[in-house]
Amino acid sequence: MSDPRPEARRHHRPVVRTDAFFEEMTGSDPAQVREAGELAATMLVRGVRREGDEVLIDRVVRLAETEGLEVLADIWSGSPSDSLAGTLWRLYLLTTWVKTNPHRVAEEFRAGRGTAQAAGVVSGIADPPGPEQVLAMIDEVLHGIVRGDFVDVLHRAAAFSHVVATGRAHLGHASHDETVRMLQLAEQLEAASRLEAQGALV
């Protein structure tokens, strides 16, 4: 899977403004587009927190439905791994890879599970972990972003990625860089889960 883009800047807490501000998602100012993307990430994970949030969430959902989640993901792609937007970008990468390579995913997870039993259990995949079961787990993760415990979502995604990285190393058919990238993704998601548990993922 592709490696997340370099972290070009430190993140900051998204500024929640009026509904009109969200129109900047399609604007031309890179800073405003980036900030709108951070706002969208906050809405997806945190939900309704103040008056007017319902309208913003509806806009985010409709944008994803009409233009595709990749529109939001592209905006999140430059965000650091210890930010909310950057974390959603990494979950999007993981989801895209699993849906594109279901058989390879199942093979690598199966190979890694024998040497990473604890992480394999946490990831919540049925035994044996065929392609359909792997995709089901990722779909659960995506639903968790909207309505579930985000700490648990991140912990499970990190565990899954760790098992896959272990499987890659065991099978030996992936390059060293591919294995390292998957392990880094697992570590980034696990670090994000700790930040989320502390209320520090913004």
Short mmCIF file of C-alpha atoms in Angstrom, two decimals:
data_model
loop_
_atom_site.label_atom_id
_atom_site.label_comp_id
_atom_site.label_asym_id
_atom_site.label_seq_id
_atom_site.Cartn_x
_atom_site.Cartn_y
_atom_site.Cartn_z
CA MET A 1 0.00 0.00 0.00
CA SER A 2 1.12 3.56 -0.54
CA ASP A 3 2.88 5.39 2.23
CA PRO A 4 1.12 8.44 3.69
CA ARG A 5 2.49 11.68 2.36
CA PRO A 6 5.19 13.54 4.32
CA GLU A 7 4.01 15.65 7.21
CA ALA A 8 4.42 19.17 5.91
CA ARG A 9 3.19 21.07 8.95
CA ARG A 10 2.08 20.79 12.54
CA HIS A 11 -1.64 20.50 13.02
CA HIS A 12 -3.84 22.88 14.93
CA ARG A 13 -7.32 22.65 16.38
CA PRO A 14 -9.90 23.17 13.62
CA VAL A 15 -11.77 26.45 13.81
CA VAL A 16 -15.49 25.70 13.83
CA ARG A 17 -17.22 28.52 11.99
CA THR A 18 -20.55 29.03 10.29
CA ASP A 19 -22.21 26.89 7.65
CA ALA A 20 -21.02 29.35 5.00
CA PHE A 21 -17.42 28.54 5.89
CA PHE A 22 -17.91 24.96 4.76
CA GLU A 23 -18.45 26.24 1.24
CA GLU A 24 -14.67 26.77 1.20
CA MET A 25 -14.29 23.00 0.75
CA THR A 26 -14.58 23.69 -2.96
CA GLY A 27 -12.71 27.00 -2.89
CA SER A 28 -9.27 27.79 -4.26
CA ASP A 29 -7.42 28.94 -1.11
CA PRO A 30 -5.33 25.91 0.03
CA ALA A 31 -5.35 27.02 3.67
CA GLN A 32 -9.13 27.36 3.73
CA VAL A 33 -9.63 24.04 1.94
CA ARG A 34 -7.31 22.34 4.45
CA GLU A 35 -9.14 23.89 7.39
CA ALA A 36 -12.49 22.84 5.93
CA GLY A 37 -11.11 19.31 5.65
CA GLU A 38 -10.12 19.37 9.32
CA LEU A 39 -13.61 20.56 10.17
CA ALA A 40 -15.09 17.70 8.13
CA ALA A 41 -12.91 15.19 10.03
CA THR A 42 -14.09 16.64 13.34
CA MET A 43 -17.73 16.40 12.28
CA LEU A 44 -17.39 12.76 11.17
CA VAL A 45 -15.73 11.59 14.38
CA ARG A 46 -17.20 13.88 17.03
CA GLY A 47 -20.72 14.26 15.65
CA VAL A 48 -23.10 16.95 16.80
CA ARG A 49 -21.48 19.09 19.48
CA ARG A 50 -23.09 22.50 19.10
CA GLU A 51 -25.91 24.31 17.35
CA GLY A 52 -25.50 24.19 13.58
CA ASP A 53 -23.41 21.00 13.52
CA GLU A 54 -26.29 19.01 12.02
CA VAL A 55 -26.12 21.08 8.84
CA LEU A 56 -22.36 20.68 8.57
CA ILE A 57 -22.51 16.91 9.10
CA ASP A 58 -25.20 16.65 6.43
CA ARG A 59 -22.94 18.51 4.01
CA VAL A 60 -20.00 16.20 4.78
CA VAL A 61 -22.10 13.08 4.27
CA ARG A 62 -23.61 14.37 1.03
CA LEU A 63 -20.18 15.37 -0.28
CA ALA A 64 -18.87 11.86 0.39
CA GLU A 65 -21.94 10.29 -1.26
CA THR A 66 -21.93 12.46 -4.38
CA GLU A 67 -18.21 13.03 -4.96
CA GLY A 68 -16.76 10.01 -3.17
CA LEU A 69 -14.79 9.72 0.05
CA GLU A 70 -11.58 10.25 -1.94
CA VAL A 71 -12.45 13.96 -2.18
CA LEU A 72 -12.16 14.32 1.59
CA ALA A 73 -9.24 11.89 1.76
CA ASP A 74 -7.26 13.98 -0.71
CA ILE A 75 -7.69 17.01 1.54
CA TRP A 76 -6.66 14.99 4.61
CA SER A 77 -3.61 13.45 2.91
CA GLY A 78 -1.16 16.17 3.94
CA SER A 79 -2.14 16.08 7.61
CA PRO A 80 0.24 14.64 10.24
CA SER A 81 -0.35 11.21 11.72
CA ASP A 82 -1.08 12.63 15.18
CA SER A 83 -4.01 14.72 13.93
CA LEU A 84 -7.63 13.70 13.48
CA ALA A 85 -7.60 14.42 9.74
CA GLY A 86 -4.30 12.55 9.31
CA THR A 87 -5.69 9.56 11.18
CA LEU A 88 -8.74 9.40 8.91
CA TRP A 89 -6.40 9.57 5.91
CA ARG A 90 -4.52 6.52 7.17
CA LEU A 91 -7.74 4.59 7.79
CA TYR A 92 -8.80 5.50 4.26
CA LEU A 93 -5.50 4.16 2.88
CA LEU A 94 -5.94 0.92 4.80
CA THR A 95 -9.53 0.53 3.60
CA THR A 96 -8.62 1.19 -0.03
CA TRP A 97 -5.79 -1.33 0.07
CA VAL A 98 -7.96 -4.05 1.64
CA LYS A 99 -10.76 -3.59 -0.89
CA THR A 100 -8.32 -3.59 -3.80
CA ASN A 101 -6.29 -6.63 -2.67
CA PRO A 102 -8.65 -8.87 -0.65
CA HIS A 103 -6.89 -12.17 -1.42
CA ARG A 104 -3.43 -10.85 -0.61
CA VAL A 105 -4.79 -9.26 2.56
CA ALA A 106 -6.27 -12.57 3.71
CA GLU A 107 -3.05 -14.45 2.94
CA GLU A 108 -0.87 -11.99 4.84
CA PHE A 109 -3.23 -11.80 7.79
CA ARG A 110 -3.45 -15.59 7.98
CA ALA A 111 0.36 -15.86 7.94
CA GLY A 112 0.80 -13.18 10.59
CA ARG A 113 -1.89 -14.35 12.95
CA GLY A 114 0.13 -17.37 14.04
CA THR A 115 2.92 -15.14 15.32
CA ALA A 116 0.77 -12.27 16.60
CA GLN A 117 -2.11 -14.04 18.35
CA ALA A 118 -3.09 -11.22 20.70
CA ALA A 119 -3.30 -8.61 17.95
CA GLY A 120 -5.17 -11.07 15.74
CA VAL A 121 -7.91 -11.49 18.32
CA VAL A 122 -8.27 -7.76 18.89
CA SER A 123 -8.70 -7.06 15.18
CA GLY A 124 -11.98 -8.95 15.31
CA ILE A 125 -11.67 -10.99 12.12
CA ALA A 126 -13.42 -14.35 11.92
CA ASP A 127 -11.36 -17.53 11.61
CA PRO A 128 -10.36 -18.34 8.94
CA PRO A 129 -9.85 -14.75 7.76
CA GLY A 130 -10.89 -14.92 4.13
CA PRO A 131 -11.31 -11.84 1.92
CA GLU A 132 -14.98 -11.35 2.87
CA GLN A 133 -14.19 -11.38 6.59
CA VAL A 134 -11.36 -8.90 6.10
CA LEU A 135 -13.62 -6.51 4.21
CA ALA A 136 -16.31 -6.90 6.89
CA MET A 137 -13.85 -5.78 9.57
CA ILE A 138 -12.88 -2.70 7.56
CA ASP A 139 -16.55 -1.83 7.00
CA GLU A 140 -17.07 -2.03 10.77
CA VAL A 141 -14.15 0.37 11.21
CA LEU A 142 -15.73 2.85 8.81
CA HIS A 143 -19.03 2.65 10.66
CA GLY A 144 -17.15 3.20 13.90
CA ILE A 145 -15.86 6.53 12.64
CA VAL A 146 -19.42 7.77 12.47
CA ARG A 147 -21.12 6.16 15.44
CA GLY A 148 -18.75 4.06 17.53
CA ASP A 149 -15.94 4.28 20.06
CA PHE A 150 -13.14 5.83 18.03
CA VAL A 151 -10.45 4.55 20.42
CA ASP A 152 -11.63 1.00 19.74
CA VAL A 153 -11.74 1.65 15.99
CA LEU A 154 -8.13 2.82 15.97
CA HIS A 155 -6.94 0.03 18.25
CA ARG A 156 -8.51 -2.65 16.06
CA ALA A 157 -7.20 -1.10 12.84
CA ALA A 158 -3.72 -0.90 14.38
CA ALA A 159 -3.88 -4.54 15.48
CA PHE A 160 -4.99 -5.64 12.03
CA SER A 161 -2.15 -3.70 10.37
CA HIS A 162 0.38 -5.20 12.78
CA VAL A 163 -0.75 -8.74 11.98
CA VAL A 164 -0.53 -8.04 8.23
CA ALA A 165 2.97 -6.58 8.60
CA THR A 166 4.03 -9.69 10.51
CA GLY A 167 2.54 -11.89 7.79
CA ARG A 168 4.41 -9.99 5.10
CA ALA A 169 7.70 -10.53 6.86
CA HIS A 170 6.93 -14.23 7.34
CA LEU A 171 5.89 -14.87 3.72
CA GLY A 172 8.75 -12.88 2.24
CA HIS A 173 6.91 -11.94 -0.96
CA ALA A 174 6.64 -8.24 -0.15
CA SER A 175 9.54 -5.84 -0.32
CA HIS A 176 11.24 -4.67 2.84
CA ASP A 177 9.83 -1.17 2.30
CA GLU A 178 6.27 -2.50 1.94
CA THR A 179 6.58 -4.40 5.20
CA VAL A 180 8.05 -1.40 7.00
CA ARG A 181 5.29 0.91 5.72
CA MET A 182 2.60 -1.41 7.02
CA LEU A 183 4.32 -1.64 10.40
CA GLN A 184 4.62 2.16 10.51
CA LEU A 185 0.92 2.46 9.74
CA ALA A 186 0.13 0.11 12.63
CA GLU A 187 2.30 2.17 14.97
CA GLN A 188 0.74 5.45 13.81
CA LEU A 189 -2.79 4.15 14.34
CA GLU A 190 -1.89 2.79 17.78
CA ALA A 191 -0.34 6.13 18.74
CA ALA A 192 -3.49 7.89 17.52
CA SER A 193 -5.63 5.58 19.67
CA ARG A 194 -3.62 6.60 22.75
CA LEU A 195 -4.04 10.28 21.90
CA GLU A 196 -7.77 9.77 21.39
CA ALA A 197 -8.05 8.04 24.78
CA GLN A 198 -6.37 11.09 26.34
CA GLY A 199 -8.66 13.50 24.49
CA ALA A 200 -5.64 14.88 22.64
CA LEU A 201 -6.38 13.82 19.04
CA VAL A 202 -7.48 17.00 17.26
#
